[in-house]
Amino acid sequence: LQLADTLQSVLTHRNRETQARGIVLKPSFKSAEVIVDASLLFSLLNTTLDWALDLARSSIEFKIDIKSWPAHARLACHFAHRPADQPAAETTAAPVLDTLSWRLLEQTAWTMGLLLDRQDDGSAVRLSIEFPRTASDEIEGVSMVEIDDGFAPSQNSKPLAGNHVLVIASRRDLRVQ
C-alpha cells in the first residue's frame, strides 16, 4: 500500500473535523510502499489522527520518509499539546497523553508489528511509527519481502510438478521468468 496516499485520504476525509476544531494540518510526504493489512492501516491512521486532534492546540505535522538503515518507512506526527507561551509552572494539569485513543493506537501498531516511539518535551509531543515491512526497488522492481525460494533443496527435479503458480507483476519479462 502507498502510505502517503492512504494517509492523504484519511486527512481529506477528516478535513471538516479538523477545520471545525481550528487545527491546521501540515503534511509532508515522500512516497513509501508498506506491506500491511489495509483495514488495520486505515484504523491506525484514523486513531493517530483522533489522538492528535484530542490533544493538539494549533497544528499537527505529519511527515512520511524512509530511514536510511534499515530501509523502513516512517510516519512522524508532531504537535504542541500546551501553548508555547505558557510556562510549565502555570499548567495546573498537564494533558494526559495516555488516552484511550493512545492505547488503541499502541495495540493496533503492536498487532501490525510496527515500532512506536513517542517523545514528550513538556509542551510538544513527537510520535514516530516505523514500518519494518517496507517494499523497496532493490531488485528490478521486486522487493526482498516478495522473493521466496519456496522449496527446500530436494532430489526432485521438478519440485513444482502438479502445482500452479500465480505471478503478479507489471513487467512482462518478469512474468515470463
C-alpha positions as MATLAB code, in Angstrom:
seq = 'LQLADTLQSVLTHRNRETQARGIVLKPSFKSAEVIVDASLLFSLLNTTLDWALDLARSSIEFKIDIKSWPAHARLACHFAHRPADQPAAETTAAPVLDTLSWRLLEQTAWTMGLLLDRQDDGSAVRLSIEFPRTASDEIEGVSMVEIDDGFAPSQNSKPLAGNHVLVIASRRDLRVQ';
ca = [
       0.000    0.000    0.000;
       1.112    3.547   -0.670;
       1.394    5.019    2.831;
       1.219    8.626    1.621;
      -1.932    8.013   -0.450;
      -3.684    6.254    2.425;
      -2.793    8.995    4.919;
      -3.830   11.697    2.457;
      -7.233   10.038    2.018;
      -7.701    9.890    5.812;
      -6.753   13.570    6.173;
      -9.064   14.564    3.311;
     -11.921   12.527    4.775;
     -11.496   14.185    8.194;
     -10.842   17.710    6.835;
     -14.114   19.225    8.102;
     -13.496   17.925   11.602;
     -10.005   19.420   11.748;
     -11.245   22.762   10.424;
     -14.091   22.825   12.943;
     -11.554   22.410   15.754;
      -9.292   25.101   14.304;
      -6.419   22.674   13.744;
      -4.086   23.193   10.786;
      -2.678   20.034    9.191;
       0.843   20.240    7.777;
       1.585   17.163    5.665;
       4.991   16.400    4.149;
       5.022   13.094    2.308;
       7.600   11.030    0.460;
       6.490    8.007   -1.491;
       6.685    4.791    0.555;
       5.070    1.427   -0.049;
       4.388   -0.689    3.017;
       3.252   -4.280    3.289;
       0.446   -4.253    5.858;
      -3.215   -5.115    6.235;
      -5.209   -2.308    4.552;
      -8.005   -2.166    7.130;
      -5.560   -2.098   10.049;
      -3.544    0.661    8.369;
      -6.691    2.731    7.865;
      -7.641    2.156   11.514;
      -4.124    3.053   12.715;
      -4.073    6.313   10.749;
      -7.560    7.311   11.933;
      -6.667    6.511   15.544;
      -3.440    8.524   15.252;
      -5.437   11.481   13.968;
      -8.036   11.036   16.752;
      -5.306   11.038   19.393;
      -3.600   14.100   17.916;
      -6.884   16.030   17.491;
      -7.804   15.411   21.134;
      -4.567   16.978   22.382;
      -3.281   19.394   19.717;
      -3.527   23.150   20.276;
      -2.990   24.655   16.832;
      -1.351   22.446   14.224;
      -0.419   18.839   13.547;
       2.540   17.968   11.349;
       2.582   14.650    9.503;
       5.738   13.503    7.761;
       6.456   10.328    5.817;
      10.030    9.413    4.954;
      12.323    6.406    4.569;
      15.011    5.647    7.148;
      18.416    5.068    5.600;
      19.257    1.913    7.525;
      17.387   -0.305    7.761;
      15.279    0.991    4.895;
      11.953    1.269    6.719;
       9.133    3.680    6.003;
       8.474    6.034    8.904;
       5.426    8.120    9.754;
       6.058   11.017   12.134;
       3.384   13.075   13.869;
       4.309   16.229   15.799;
       2.069   18.679   17.661;
       2.017   21.009   20.657;
      -0.301   19.955   23.471;
       0.311   23.090   25.545;
       0.508   26.696   24.369;
       4.099   27.701   23.649;
       3.781   30.958   25.615;
       2.534   29.196   28.748;
       5.315   28.179   31.141;
       5.137   24.679   32.585;
       4.682   26.084   36.126;
       1.357   27.724   35.185;
      -0.109   24.448   33.950;
      -2.444   23.085   36.573;
      -2.844   19.671   34.981;
      -0.688   18.575   32.094;
      -2.725   16.919   29.380;
      -2.704   13.189   29.727;
      -1.114   11.682   26.642;
      -2.115    8.125   27.556;
      -5.743    8.429   26.468;
      -7.983    5.644   25.223;
      -7.055    6.663   21.657;
      -3.375    6.255   22.536;
      -3.970    2.758   23.947;
      -5.877    1.793   20.792;
      -3.044    3.194   18.676;
      -0.495    1.163   20.672;
      -2.456   -2.068   20.339;
      -3.088   -1.591   16.619;
       0.611   -0.921   15.993;
       1.552   -3.954   18.090;
      -0.886   -6.129   16.122;
       0.628   -4.898   12.847;
       4.211   -5.470   14.055;
       5.122   -1.775   13.886;
       7.608    0.102   16.063;
       6.325    3.093   18.064;
       8.428    5.835   19.601;
       6.828    8.730   21.497;
       8.799   11.663   22.869;
       7.274   14.393   25.038;
       9.228   17.542   25.873;
       6.582   19.038   28.160;
       4.820   21.218   25.607;
       5.013   19.184   22.399;
       4.940   15.537   21.529;
       6.562   13.675   18.635;
       5.329   10.253   17.579;
       7.237    8.028   15.174;
       5.745    4.871   13.659;
       8.195    2.650   11.805;
       7.067    0.097    9.209;
       9.564   -2.813    9.105;
       7.904   -4.379    6.062;
       8.641   -1.681    3.504;
       8.734   -2.530   -0.195;
      11.899   -1.366   -1.932;
      13.149   -1.367   -5.512;
      16.417   -3.194   -4.853;
      15.988   -5.970   -7.445;
      14.427   -4.516  -10.588;
      11.030   -3.714   -9.135;
      10.803   -6.727   -6.812;
      11.178   -6.208   -3.092;
      13.157   -8.512   -0.859;
       9.976   -9.377    1.025;
       8.345  -10.705   -2.152;
      11.165  -13.084   -3.067;
      10.580  -16.594   -1.784;
      12.642  -19.678   -2.593;
       9.558  -21.771   -1.920;
      11.073  -25.215   -1.582;
      13.999  -26.642    0.310;
      16.677  -28.376   -1.788;
      15.472  -31.832   -2.805;
      16.283  -34.690   -5.149;
      13.098  -33.998   -7.117;
      13.999  -32.490  -10.479;
      10.500  -30.956  -10.849;
       9.510  -29.604   -7.404;
       6.568  -27.644   -8.865;
       5.057  -30.596  -10.733;
       1.298  -30.615  -10.192;
       1.238  -27.105   -8.691;
       0.005  -23.822  -10.137;
       1.944  -20.584   -9.857;
       0.358  -17.121   -9.868;
       2.752  -14.327  -10.829;
       1.625  -10.745  -10.388;
       3.997   -8.256  -11.952;
       3.610   -5.213  -14.163;
       6.628   -6.162  -16.307;
       6.074   -8.914  -18.869;
       9.681  -10.179  -18.802;
       9.408  -10.780  -15.053;
       6.139  -12.712  -15.514;
       7.749  -14.894  -18.183;
      10.656  -15.798  -15.873;
];
